[in-house]
mmCIF file of C-alpha atoms in Angstrom:
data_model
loop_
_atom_site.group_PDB
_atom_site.id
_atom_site.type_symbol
_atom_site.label_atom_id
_atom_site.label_comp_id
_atom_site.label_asym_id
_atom_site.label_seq_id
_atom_site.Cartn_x
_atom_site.Cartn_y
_atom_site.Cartn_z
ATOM 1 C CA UNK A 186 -24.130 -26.351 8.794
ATOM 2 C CA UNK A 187 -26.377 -26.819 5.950
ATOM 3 C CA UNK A 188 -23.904 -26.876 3.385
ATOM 4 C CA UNK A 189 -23.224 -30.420 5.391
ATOM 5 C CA UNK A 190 -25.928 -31.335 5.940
ATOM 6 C CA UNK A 191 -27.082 -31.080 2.270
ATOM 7 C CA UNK A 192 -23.775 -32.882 0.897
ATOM 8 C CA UNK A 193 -23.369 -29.456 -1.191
ATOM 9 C CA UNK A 194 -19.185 -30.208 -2.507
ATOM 10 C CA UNK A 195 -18.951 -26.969 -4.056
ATOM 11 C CA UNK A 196 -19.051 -24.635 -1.175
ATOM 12 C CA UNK A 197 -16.998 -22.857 0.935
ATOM 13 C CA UNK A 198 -17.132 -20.371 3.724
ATOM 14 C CA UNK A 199 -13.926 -18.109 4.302
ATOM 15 C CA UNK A 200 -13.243 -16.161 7.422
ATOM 16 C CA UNK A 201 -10.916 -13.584 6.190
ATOM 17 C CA UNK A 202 -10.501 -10.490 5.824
ATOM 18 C CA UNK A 203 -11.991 -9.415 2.424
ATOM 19 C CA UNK A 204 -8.969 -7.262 1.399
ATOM 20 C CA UNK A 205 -6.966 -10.878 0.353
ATOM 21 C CA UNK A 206 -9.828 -12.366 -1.384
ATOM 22 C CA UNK A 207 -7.545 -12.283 -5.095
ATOM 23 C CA UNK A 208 -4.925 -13.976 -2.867
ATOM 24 C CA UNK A 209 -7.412 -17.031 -1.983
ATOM 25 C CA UNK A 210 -9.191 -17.644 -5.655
ATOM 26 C CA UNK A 211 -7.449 -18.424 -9.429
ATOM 27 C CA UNK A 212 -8.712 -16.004 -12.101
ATOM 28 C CA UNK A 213 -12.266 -16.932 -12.980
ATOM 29 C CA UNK A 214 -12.481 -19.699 -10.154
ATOM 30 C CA UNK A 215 -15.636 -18.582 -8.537
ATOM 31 C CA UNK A 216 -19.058 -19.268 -9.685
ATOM 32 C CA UNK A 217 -21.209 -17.105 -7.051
ATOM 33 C CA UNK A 218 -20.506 -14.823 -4.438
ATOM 34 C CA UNK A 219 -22.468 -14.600 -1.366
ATOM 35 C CA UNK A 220 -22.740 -11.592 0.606
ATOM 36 C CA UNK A 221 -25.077 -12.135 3.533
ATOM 37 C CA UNK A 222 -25.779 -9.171 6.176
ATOM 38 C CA UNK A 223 -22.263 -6.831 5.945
ATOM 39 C CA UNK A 224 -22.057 -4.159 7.983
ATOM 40 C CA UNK A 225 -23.133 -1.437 5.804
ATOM 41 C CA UNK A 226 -20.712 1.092 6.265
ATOM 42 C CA UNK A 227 -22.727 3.833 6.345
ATOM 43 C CA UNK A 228 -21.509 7.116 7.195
ATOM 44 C CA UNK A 229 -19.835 8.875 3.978
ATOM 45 C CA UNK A 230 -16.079 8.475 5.080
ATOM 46 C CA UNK A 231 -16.520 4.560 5.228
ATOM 47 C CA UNK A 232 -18.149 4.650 1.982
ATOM 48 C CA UNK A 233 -14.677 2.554 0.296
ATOM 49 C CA UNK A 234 -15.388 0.023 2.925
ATOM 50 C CA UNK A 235 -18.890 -1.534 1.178
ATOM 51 C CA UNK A 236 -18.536 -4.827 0.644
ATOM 52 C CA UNK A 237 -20.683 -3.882 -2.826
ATOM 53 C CA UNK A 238 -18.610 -0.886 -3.808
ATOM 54 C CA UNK A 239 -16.188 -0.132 -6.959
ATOM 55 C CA UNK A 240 -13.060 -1.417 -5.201
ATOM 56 C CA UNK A 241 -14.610 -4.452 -4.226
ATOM 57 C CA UNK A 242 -16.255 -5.391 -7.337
ATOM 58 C CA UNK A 243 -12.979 -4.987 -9.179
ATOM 59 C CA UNK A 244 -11.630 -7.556 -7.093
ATOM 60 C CA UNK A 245 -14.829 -9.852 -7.640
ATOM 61 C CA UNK A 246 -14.162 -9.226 -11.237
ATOM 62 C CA UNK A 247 -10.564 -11.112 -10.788
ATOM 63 C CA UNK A 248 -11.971 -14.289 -9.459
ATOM 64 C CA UNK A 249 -15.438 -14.579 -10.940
ATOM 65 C CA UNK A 250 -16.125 -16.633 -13.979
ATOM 66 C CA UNK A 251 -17.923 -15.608 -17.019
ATOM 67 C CA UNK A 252 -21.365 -15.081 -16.491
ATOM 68 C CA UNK A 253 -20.320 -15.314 -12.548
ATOM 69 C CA UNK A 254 -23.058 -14.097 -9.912
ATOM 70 C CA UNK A 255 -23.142 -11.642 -6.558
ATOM 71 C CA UNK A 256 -25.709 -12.170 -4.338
ATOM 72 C CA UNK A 257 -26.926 -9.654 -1.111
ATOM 73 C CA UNK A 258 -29.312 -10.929 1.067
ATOM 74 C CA UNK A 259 -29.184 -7.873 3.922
ATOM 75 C CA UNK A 260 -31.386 -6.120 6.249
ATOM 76 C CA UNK A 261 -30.476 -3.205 5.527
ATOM 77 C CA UNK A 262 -32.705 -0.638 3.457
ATOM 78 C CA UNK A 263 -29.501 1.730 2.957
ATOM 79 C CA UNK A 264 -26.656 -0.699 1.804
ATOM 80 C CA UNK A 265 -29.590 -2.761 -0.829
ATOM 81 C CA UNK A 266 -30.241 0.973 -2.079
ATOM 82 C CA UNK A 267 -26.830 2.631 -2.381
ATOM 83 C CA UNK A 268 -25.802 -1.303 -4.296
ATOM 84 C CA UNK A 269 -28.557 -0.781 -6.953
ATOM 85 C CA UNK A 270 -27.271 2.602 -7.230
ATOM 86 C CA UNK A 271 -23.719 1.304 -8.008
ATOM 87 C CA UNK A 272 -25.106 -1.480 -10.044
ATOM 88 C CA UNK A 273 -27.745 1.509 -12.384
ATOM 89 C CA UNK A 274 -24.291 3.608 -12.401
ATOM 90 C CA UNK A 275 -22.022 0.848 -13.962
ATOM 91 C CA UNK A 276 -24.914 -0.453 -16.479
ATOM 92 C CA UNK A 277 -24.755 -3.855 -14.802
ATOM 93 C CA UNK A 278 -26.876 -6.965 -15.735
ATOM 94 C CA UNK A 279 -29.163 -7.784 -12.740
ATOM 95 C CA UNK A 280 -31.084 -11.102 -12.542
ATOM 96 C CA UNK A 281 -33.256 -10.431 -9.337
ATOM 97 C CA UNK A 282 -33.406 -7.183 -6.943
ATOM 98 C CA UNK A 283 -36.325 -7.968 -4.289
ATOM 99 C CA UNK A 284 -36.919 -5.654 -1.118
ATOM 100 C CA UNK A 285 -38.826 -7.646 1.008
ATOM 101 C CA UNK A 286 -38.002 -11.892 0.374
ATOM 102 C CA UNK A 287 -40.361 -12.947 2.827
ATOM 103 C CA UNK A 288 -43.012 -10.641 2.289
ATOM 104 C CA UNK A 289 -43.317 -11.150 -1.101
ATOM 105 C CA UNK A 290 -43.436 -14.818 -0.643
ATOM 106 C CA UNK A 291 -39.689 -14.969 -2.663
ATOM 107 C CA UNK A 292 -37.629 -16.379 -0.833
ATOM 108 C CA UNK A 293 -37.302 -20.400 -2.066
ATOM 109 C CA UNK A 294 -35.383 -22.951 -0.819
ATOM 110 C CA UNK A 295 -31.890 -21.334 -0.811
ATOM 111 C CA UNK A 296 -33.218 -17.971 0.391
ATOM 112 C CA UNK A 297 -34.987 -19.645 3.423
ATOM 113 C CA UNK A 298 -31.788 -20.435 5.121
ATOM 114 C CA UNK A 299 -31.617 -18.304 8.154
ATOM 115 C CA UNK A 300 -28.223 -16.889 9.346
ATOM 116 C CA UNK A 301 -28.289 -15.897 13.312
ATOM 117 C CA UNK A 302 -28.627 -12.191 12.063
ATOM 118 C CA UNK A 303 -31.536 -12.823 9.851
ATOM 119 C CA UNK A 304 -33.152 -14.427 12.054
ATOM 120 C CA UNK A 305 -33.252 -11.395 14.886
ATOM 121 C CA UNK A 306 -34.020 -9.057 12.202
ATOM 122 C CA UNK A 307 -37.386 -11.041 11.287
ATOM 123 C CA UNK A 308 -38.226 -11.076 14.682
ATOM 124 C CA UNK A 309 -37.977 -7.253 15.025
ATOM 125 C CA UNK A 310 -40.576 -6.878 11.808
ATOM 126 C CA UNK A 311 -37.843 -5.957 9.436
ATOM 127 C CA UNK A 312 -37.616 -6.911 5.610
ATOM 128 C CA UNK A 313 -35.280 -8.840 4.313
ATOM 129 C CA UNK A 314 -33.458 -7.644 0.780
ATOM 130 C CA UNK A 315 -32.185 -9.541 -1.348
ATOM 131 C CA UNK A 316 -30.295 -8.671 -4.920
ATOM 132 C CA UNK A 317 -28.482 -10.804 -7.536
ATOM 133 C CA UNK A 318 -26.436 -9.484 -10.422
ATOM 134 C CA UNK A 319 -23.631 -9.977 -12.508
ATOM 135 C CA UNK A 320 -20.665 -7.788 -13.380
ATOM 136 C CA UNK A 321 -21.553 -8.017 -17.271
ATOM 137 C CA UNK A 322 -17.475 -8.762 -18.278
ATOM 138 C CA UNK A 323 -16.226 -5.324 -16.948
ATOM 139 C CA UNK A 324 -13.367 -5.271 -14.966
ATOM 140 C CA UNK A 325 -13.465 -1.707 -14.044
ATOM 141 C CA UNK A 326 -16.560 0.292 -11.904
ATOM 142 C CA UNK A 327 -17.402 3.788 -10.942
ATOM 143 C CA UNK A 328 -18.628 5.217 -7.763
ATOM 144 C CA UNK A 329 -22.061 6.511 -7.081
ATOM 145 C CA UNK A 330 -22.238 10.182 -7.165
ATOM 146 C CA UNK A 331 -22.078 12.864 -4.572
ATOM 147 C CA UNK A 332 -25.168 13.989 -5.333
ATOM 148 C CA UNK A 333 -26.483 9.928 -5.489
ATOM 149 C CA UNK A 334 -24.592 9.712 -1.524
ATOM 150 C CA UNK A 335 -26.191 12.502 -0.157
ATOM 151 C CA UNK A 336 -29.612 10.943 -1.368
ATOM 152 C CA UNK A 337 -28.376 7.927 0.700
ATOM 153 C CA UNK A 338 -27.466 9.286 3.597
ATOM 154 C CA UNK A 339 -31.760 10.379 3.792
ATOM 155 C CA UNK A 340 -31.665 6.982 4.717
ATOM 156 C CA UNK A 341 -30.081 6.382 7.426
ATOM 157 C CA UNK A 342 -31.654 4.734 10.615
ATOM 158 C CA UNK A 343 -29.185 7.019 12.975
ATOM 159 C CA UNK A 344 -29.951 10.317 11.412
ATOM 160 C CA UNK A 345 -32.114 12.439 13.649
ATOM 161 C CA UNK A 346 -34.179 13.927 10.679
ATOM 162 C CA UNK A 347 -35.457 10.880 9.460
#
């Protein structure tokens, strides 16, 4: 909606799944990727299913351009943790990590617009994270650690420990 609204010609929105993203995009089409509030993924065995993973930023790789950009704006304490984690492990280039937009009076003109999600997290007190790298040329990531994981798992809203 606001992509019309604004006139913006360079956008678009897929619905897809994720999996044929190198299917949609040329080599080095893509200027920015958005990622706004993914389902985490959280428990260990779904770990190759995060949207901000190795596998996934391999396939970013394919389509971004030099000096391309991935952005994630998410509620979620966990998946903005375990993503710096994979971006400290691969050495990447990051431009902005913030864990609280609104809070810290960050978020500008761009961050300000609200998906449905965001806007019933606000509502129920909770911060809004937001990070913005780049892949720094590489084509090929590693995965966190086990040890790195298990650090992750701490924080988990569903674990009975916590």
């Amino acid at each position: 909606k606001t992509v019309t609204e604004r006139g913006i010609p360079n956008a678009g929105f897929l619905r897809t799944r994720i999996e044929f993203i190198s299917s949609l995009f040329a080599e080095g089409e893509v200027s920015e990727i958005w990622i706004t509030f993914p389902d985490p993924q959280m428990p260990k065995q779904r770990a190759k299913h995060r949207l901000t993973g190795s596998l996934f930023l391999a396939r970013y790789a394919k389509i971004l351009k030099e000096g391309g950009m991935i952005n994630l704006k998410t509620d979620s304490q966990f998946l903005h943790e375990y993503t710096k984690d994979v971006i400290a492990q691969n050495a990447l280039p990051v431009e902005v990590a913030n864990n609280d937009i609104y809070g810290t009076g960050y978020a500008d003109e761009t961050l300000s617009v609200k998906t449905a999600y965001e806007s019933k997290f606000l509502a129920q007190g909770m911060p809004i994270t937001y990070l913005r790298f780049s892949l720094g040329g590489k084509r090929e990531f590693c995965d966190i650690t086990e040890d790195v994981e298990n650090k992750l798992q701490e924080l988990r809203p569903d674990r009975a420990d916590n």
